[in-house]
Every structure is written in C-alpha cells, then in structure tokens.
GROMACS .gro file of C-alpha atoms in nm:
model
  264
    1MET     CA    1   9.159   7.922  12.773
    2LYS     CA    2   9.298   7.954  12.420
    3THR     CA    3   9.182   7.724  12.141
    4VAL     CA    4   9.419   7.626  11.858
    5LEU     CA    5   9.263   7.444  11.565
    6LEU     CA    6   9.439   7.271  11.278
    7ALA     CA    7   9.337   7.215  10.918
    8LYS     CA    8   9.491   6.967  10.675
    9ASN     CA    9   9.368   7.134  10.357
   10ILE     CA   10   9.183   7.437  10.224
   11PRO     CA   11   8.829   7.293  10.257
   12GLU     CA   12   8.897   7.207  10.623
   13LEU     CA   13   9.036   7.557  10.683
   14LEU     CA   14   8.727   7.719  10.532
   15PHE     CA   15   8.503   7.488  10.736
   16GLN     CA   16   8.677   7.596  11.058
   17ILE     CA   17   8.646   7.964  10.967
   18ASN     CA   18   8.281   7.933  10.872
   19ASN     CA   19   8.184   7.747  11.188
   20ASN     CA   20   8.383   7.932  11.453
   21LYS     CA   21   8.297   8.290  11.541
   22ASP     CA   22   8.589   8.535  11.581
   23ILE     CA   23   8.848   8.277  11.482
   24ARG     CA   24   9.185   8.411  11.362
   25VAL     CA   25   9.380   8.252  11.076
   26VAL     CA   26   9.756   8.250  11.146
   27GLY     CA   27  10.070   8.140  10.965
   28GLY     CA   28  10.404   8.203  11.133
   29CYS     CA   29  10.253   8.422  11.410
   30THR     CA   30  10.550   8.662  11.392
   31ASN     CA   31  10.316   8.963  11.357
   32LEU     CA   32  10.040   8.852  11.592
   33THR     CA   33   9.979   9.180  11.776
   34SER     CA   34   9.658   9.078  11.955
   35ASP     CA   35   9.576   8.773  12.165
   36PRO     CA   36   9.277   8.600  12.001
   37GLU     CA   37   9.084   8.340  12.196
   38LYS     CA   38   9.066   8.103  11.902
   39ILE     CA   39   9.310   8.055  11.613
   40VAL     CA   40   9.347   7.816  11.321
   41SER     CA   41   9.688   7.754  11.169
   42THR     CA   42   9.771   7.723  10.798
   43HIS     CA   43  10.088   7.533  10.886
   44GLY     CA   44  10.111   7.208  10.693
   45ILE     CA   45   9.856   7.298  10.424
   46LYS     CA   46  10.060   7.220  10.113
   47GLU     CA   47   9.843   7.420   9.870
   48LEU     CA   48   9.906   7.734  10.073
   49SER     CA   49  10.282   7.699  10.108
   50GLN     CA   50  10.406   7.610   9.762
   51ILE     CA   51  10.587   7.815   9.500
   52ILE     CA   52  10.515   7.751   9.132
   53ARG     CA   53  10.746   7.918   8.881
   54HIS     CA   54  10.620   8.017   8.537
   55GLU     CA   55  10.800   8.194   8.256
   56ARG     CA   56  10.658   8.541   8.328
   57TYR     CA   57  10.534   8.513   8.686
   58ILE     CA   58  10.555   8.324   9.014
   59ASP     CA   59  10.262   8.188   9.212
   60ALA     CA   60  10.329   8.181   9.585
   61GLY     CA   61  10.090   8.048   9.846
   62PRO     CA   62  10.029   8.280  10.143
   63GLY     CA   63  10.185   8.022  10.376
   64THR     CA   64  10.513   8.041  10.186
   65LYS     CA   65  10.796   8.129  10.424
   66ILE     CA   66  11.010   8.433  10.349
   67MET     CA   67  11.318   8.207  10.335
   68GLN     CA   68  11.148   7.982  10.078
   69LEU     CA   69  11.121   8.276   9.841
   70ILE     CA   70  11.477   8.388   9.914
   71ASN     CA   71  11.596   8.036   9.829
   72VAL     CA   72  11.434   8.057   9.485
   73GLY     CA   73  11.731   8.281   9.410
   74VAL     CA   74  11.791   8.635   9.292
   75ASN     CA   75  11.812   8.519   8.931
   76HIS     CA   76  11.459   8.377   8.938
   77ILE     CA   77  11.255   8.640   9.123
   78PRO     CA   78  11.236   9.017   9.066
   79GLN     CA   79  11.535   9.202   9.212
   80VAL     CA   80  11.314   9.457   9.391
   81LEU     CA   81  11.133   9.174   9.572
   82TYR     CA   82  11.451   8.983   9.653
   83ASP     CA   83  11.605   9.294   9.812
   84ALA     CA   84  11.292   9.338  10.022
   85LEU     CA   85  11.289   8.974  10.134
   86ILE     CA   86  11.649   8.973  10.256
   87SER     CA   87  11.590   9.296  10.450
   88ILE     CA   88  11.330   9.129  10.674
   89ALA     CA   89  11.447   9.066  11.030
   90ASN     CA   90  11.696   8.778  11.038
   91PRO     CA   91  11.720   8.417  10.911
   92LEU     CA   92  11.537   8.283  11.217
   93ILE     CA   93  11.233   8.502  11.149
   94GLN     CA   94  11.263   8.448  10.772
   95ASN     CA   95  11.220   8.074  10.831
   96ILE     CA   96  10.897   8.135  11.024
   97ALA     CA   97  10.729   8.445  10.878
   98THR     CA   98  10.503   8.403  10.574
   99ILE     CA   99  10.434   8.621  10.273
  100GLY     CA  100  10.060   8.611  10.350
  101GLY     CA  101  10.116   8.738  10.702
  102ASN     CA  102  10.329   9.022  10.568
  103ILE     CA  103  10.059   9.126  10.321
  104CYS     CA  104   9.760   9.090  10.556
  105HIS     CA  105   9.908   9.270  10.857
  106GLU     CA  106   9.646   9.510  10.991
  107GLY     CA  107   9.726   9.880  11.006
  108GLN     CA  108  10.090   9.945  10.921
  109LYS     CA  109  10.190   9.810  10.581
  110LEU     CA  110  10.489   9.579  10.610
  111THR     CA  111  10.805   9.529  10.403
  112LEU     CA  112  10.671   9.340  10.102
  113PHE     CA  113  10.375   9.564  10.025
  114ALA     CA  114  10.561   9.834   9.827
  115PRO     CA  115  10.760   9.594   9.605
  116LEU     CA  116  10.450   9.385   9.536
  117MET     CA  117  10.269   9.705   9.441
  118VAL     CA  118  10.530   9.809   9.184
  119LEU     CA  119  10.528   9.455   9.044
  120ASP     CA  120  10.149   9.467   8.995
  121ALA     CA  121  10.105   9.152   9.203
  122LYS     CA  122   9.758   9.000   9.218
  123ILE     CA  123   9.605   8.824   9.514
  124GLU     CA  124   9.349   8.545   9.515
  125TYR     CA  125   9.114   8.489   9.806
  126LYS     CA  126   8.813   8.264   9.853
  127ASN     CA  127   8.538   8.149  10.086
  128GLN     CA  128   8.338   7.828  10.066
  129THR     CA  129   8.154   7.932   9.749
  130GLU     CA  130   8.345   8.211   9.572
  131THR     CA  131   8.695   8.295   9.448
  132HIS     CA  132   8.812   8.650   9.381
  133VAL     CA  133   9.129   8.789   9.220
  134GLU     CA  134   9.230   9.153   9.255
  135SER     CA  135   9.534   9.376   9.224
  136ILE     CA  136   9.723   9.432   9.546
  137LEU     CA  137   9.686   9.804   9.465
  138ASN     CA  138   9.319   9.772   9.564
  139PHE     CA  139   9.367   9.538   9.860
  140LYS     CA  140   9.268   9.672  10.201
  141LYS     CA  141   9.184   9.364  10.405
  142LEU     CA  142   9.036   9.018  10.361
  143PRO     CA  143   8.656   9.005  10.374
  144GLU     CA  144   8.510   8.814  10.664
  145LYS     CA  145   8.511   8.434  10.622
  146TYR     CA  146   8.762   8.451  10.334
  147ILE     CA  147   9.118   8.318  10.319
  148LEU     CA  148   9.409   8.430  10.105
  149THR     CA  149   9.500   8.147   9.867
  150ASN     CA  150   9.760   8.279   9.621
  151ILE     CA  151   9.987   8.571   9.536
  152ARG     CA  152  10.078   8.603   9.168
  153ILE     CA  153  10.403   8.794   9.120
  154PRO     CA  154  10.491   8.912   8.767
  155ILE     CA  155  10.856   8.907   8.657
  156PRO     CA  156  10.923   9.233   8.467
  157ASP     CA  157  11.206   9.320   8.228
  158SER     CA  158  11.329   9.607   8.443
  159ASN     CA  159  11.659   9.784   8.384
  160ILE     CA  160  11.649   9.954   8.723
  161SER     CA  161  11.519   9.812   9.052
  162ILE     CA  162  11.544  10.001   9.380
  163PHE     CA  163  11.417   9.894   9.722
  164ARG     CA  164  11.481  10.080  10.044
  165ARG     CA  165  11.351  10.051  10.398
  166ILE     CA  166  11.276  10.358  10.605
  167GLY     CA  167  11.307  10.334  10.983
  168PRO     CA  168  11.471  10.063  11.198
  169GLU     CA  169  11.683   9.816  11.004
  170HIS     CA  170  11.536   9.485  11.123
  171SER     CA  171  11.218   9.574  11.310
  172ILE     CA  172  10.887   9.750  11.245
  173ASN     CA  173  10.746  10.049  11.429
  174GLU     CA  174  10.544  10.362  11.345
  175GLN     CA  175  10.850  10.512  11.171
  176SER     CA  176  10.886  10.215  10.936
  177ALA     CA  177  10.804  10.219  10.566
  178SER     CA  178  10.920  10.069  10.238
  179PHE     CA  179  11.002  10.235   9.907
  180ALA     CA  180  11.014  10.053   9.572
  181PHE     CA  181  11.094  10.169   9.220
  182ILE     CA  182  11.134   9.982   8.892
  183ALA     CA  183  11.198  10.124   8.546
  184THR     CA  184  11.234   9.985   8.196
  185THR     CA  185  11.423  10.178   7.930
  186GLU     CA  186  11.450  10.119   7.557
  187LYS     CA  187  11.620  10.323   7.285
  188ASN     CA  188  11.682  10.622   7.514
  189THR     CA  189  11.319  10.628   7.629
  190LEU     CA  190  11.160  10.557   7.966
  191VAL     CA  191  10.901  10.305   7.849
  192GLU     CA  192  10.774  10.196   8.191
  193MET     CA  193  10.812  10.312   8.549
  194HIS     CA  194  10.644  10.215   8.876
  195LEU     CA  195  10.698  10.382   9.213
  196ALA     CA  196  10.541  10.289   9.547
  197PHE     CA  197  10.553  10.370   9.918
  198ALA     CA  198  10.399  10.162  10.195
  199GLY     CA  199  10.405  10.221  10.569
  200PRO     CA  200  10.140  10.422  10.758
  201PHE     CA  201   9.950  10.406  10.429
  202ALA     CA  202  10.009  10.278  10.074
  203PHE     CA  203  10.084  10.508   9.782
  204ARG     CA  204  10.112  10.443   9.411
  205SER     CA  205   9.967  10.661   9.135
  206ARG     CA  206   9.908  10.512   8.790
  207GLN     CA  207   9.822  10.859   8.658
  208LEU     CA  208  10.154  10.993   8.784
  209GLU     CA  209  10.342  10.706   8.622
  210SER     CA  210  10.155  10.751   8.294
  211ASN     CA  211  10.252  11.120   8.284
  212ILE     CA  212  10.621  11.041   8.343
  213MET     CA  213  10.656  10.744   8.108
  214GLY     CA  214  10.774  10.830   7.759
  215HIS     CA  215  11.040  11.076   7.876
  216LYS     CA  216  11.349  11.085   7.661
  217LEU     CA  217  11.669  10.971   7.830
  218PRO     CA  218  11.899  11.066   7.983
  219LEU     CA  219  11.691  11.284   8.212
  220THR     CA  220  11.820  11.636   8.271
  221ASN     CA  221  11.820  11.818   8.605
  222LYS     CA  222  11.529  12.022   8.471
  223ASP     CA  223  11.339  11.702   8.386
  224ILE     CA  224  11.392  11.566   8.738
  225SER     CA  225  11.287  11.894   8.900
  226GLY     CA  226  10.962  11.889   8.702
  227ILE     CA  227  10.898  11.523   8.786
  228MET     CA  228  10.966  11.584   9.154
  229GLN     CA  229  10.722  11.875   9.167
  230THR     CA  230  10.450  11.643   9.038
  231ILE     CA  231  10.544  11.363   9.277
  232GLU     CA  232  10.559  11.596   9.577
  233SER     CA  233  10.218  11.742   9.494
  234GLU     CA  234  10.054  11.398   9.459
  235PHE     CA  235  10.222  11.253   9.766
  236ASN     CA  236  10.131  11.551   9.984
  237GLU     CA  237   9.770  11.513   9.870
  238ALA     CA  238   9.780  11.144   9.962
  239CYS     CA  239   9.928  11.230  10.302
  240LYS     CA  240   9.629  11.437  10.409
  241ASP     CA  241   9.467  11.289  10.721
  242GLN     CA  242   9.744  11.025  10.742
  243MET     CA  243   9.964  10.967  11.047
  244ILE     CA  244  10.299  11.037  10.883
  245SER     CA  245  10.590  11.251  10.998
  246GLU     CA  246  10.758  11.528  10.800
  247VAL     CA  247  11.081  11.329  10.827
  248MET     CA  248  10.922  11.027  10.657
  249ILE     CA  249  10.775  11.246  10.382
  250GLN     CA  250  11.119  11.392  10.313
  251GLN     CA  251  11.276  11.046  10.311
  252PHE     CA  252  11.026  10.935  10.047
  253LEU     CA  253  11.097  11.241   9.831
  254ASN     CA  254  11.473  11.190   9.866
  255LEU     CA  255  11.439  10.828   9.753
  256ALA     CA  256  11.216  10.927   9.460
  257ARG     CA  257  11.474  11.185   9.345
  258TYR     CA  258  11.756  10.933   9.385
  259SER     CA  259  11.563  10.684   9.171
  260PHE     CA  260  11.517  10.927   8.883
  261GLU     CA  261  11.880  11.035   8.910
  262GLN     CA  262  11.969  10.681   8.803
  263LEU     CA  263  11.818  10.773   8.466
  264THR     CA  264  12.051  11.067   8.398
   0.00000   0.00000   0.00000
C-alpha cells in the first residue's frame, strides 16, 4: 500500500521528511523512475513554487513549473535558459514538470543542468536546522533529510547564447545530453565565456574558460583549432570511466567548434 503525504509549508515538509524513513519528496512526478512506498508532495507549497525577479538574477523555487518560467518571457530570463525550457517535452509536461525535479534527477543529468551551469546558478537547500548555498557546478545530490528551497539564476550580459539538445527531441534516454555556451565580447575581445555539457555526466572547466578568455576577436581558424585541441583534451580526460558513446563525444566537439565559429 502506497502512502502519499501532503505538506502545507516548508516546516511541515521538513517534519514529514525527518519523521518518515525512506520517504521521497516529489513535485510533478514526471521523472519518477522508481516506485517508492511513501512520498510527500511539494504541490501547493507557495514558498517553493514562486518566481521572484531581481535586476541581475531570478530566484525560482524548486516547485516552479517549467511553463511558469517560460511565461516569464524570453526578454526577462537568459536566452540560453529559455531555449532549454521550450525544448522540454511538450506543453502538457511543461505545465507539470518542475525545475527542482529536473535538477535533482538521479543519474542522467536532464535538460536544464547545462544551461544552469553556464549561468553559474546557485542552489539553496536546508534541513530543520541548517541552510546551505552552493554552486550548481558542485551539486551532486541532496543530502539526506534536506530539501531544495531555491535556485538563483544570474542574468548575464551575453552577446552569444547557444543551447542544443543531443539525442531524442522530446524525450530522455541514455543518448540524451545538453550543451550550453554563452560568451560576452567587448572591444574586439572575448571577455567572458562559459561552456557546459550535461548528460551521462556533467562537464564544465573554469580553468579551460580562463585560458580561452581574453582572446582577440575575430577568432581565426588557427585560433579555433588551438582552442579545440585544448577542449578535446580536457573533455576526453573527463570522459574516462564514464558511460558515453563516441558519437556523443563527437557531437559535443562539433557543438563546441560551432560555438567558437560564431566569434569569427
């Protein structure tokens, strides 16, 4: 017999988690791959499903539906994130699935992980006594007895934003991944650049980005060849012991080259 518990607010949700062994916190349930005996829903908890816009960032509760973020509008959220949001499934799923569920999916990284990585998003999670904030770059999974409470999404001044899905168009399987790239240019100089991949594993290298930033623009074919050698070396190193196909590796490299070609 399955048990479904409800919570009206965050303290009630934390109480349920702390007092029920092996309970599973769920939002839209669109990615529920197992069949837990006991679940508690975040549905209806206002603090976890609201969007607060600030001048330089957006705070989104983990219970925020994908369609809620889409409805904020392309002019008010980063382009790379908007493109990722509209690529998810279909409007029916977008009205059910939550940003928290997309981030916290176990195993395979889902659609929003790569764009949130390039945006340097930060996540907040708490238990009954402590609150922690960390970069999504460092996020692996929620500690036991903790809940995700906020995702802070910076709004960058990017000149170039690229998001692409790898694999099936509107579904997720082992061949699925996401690619995200943003770049800021000023006075013929690449002043900032972030590049990320997320699927079987997550990849972003701050050292790589630091080495590439500062390049004079436009990039030459020689510049791109040198950059791609560095990217290929770092990505291949990251791929060691990962379940990733040669086809997916080549798709990532093709997208990385395409991104830098936009700077020629």
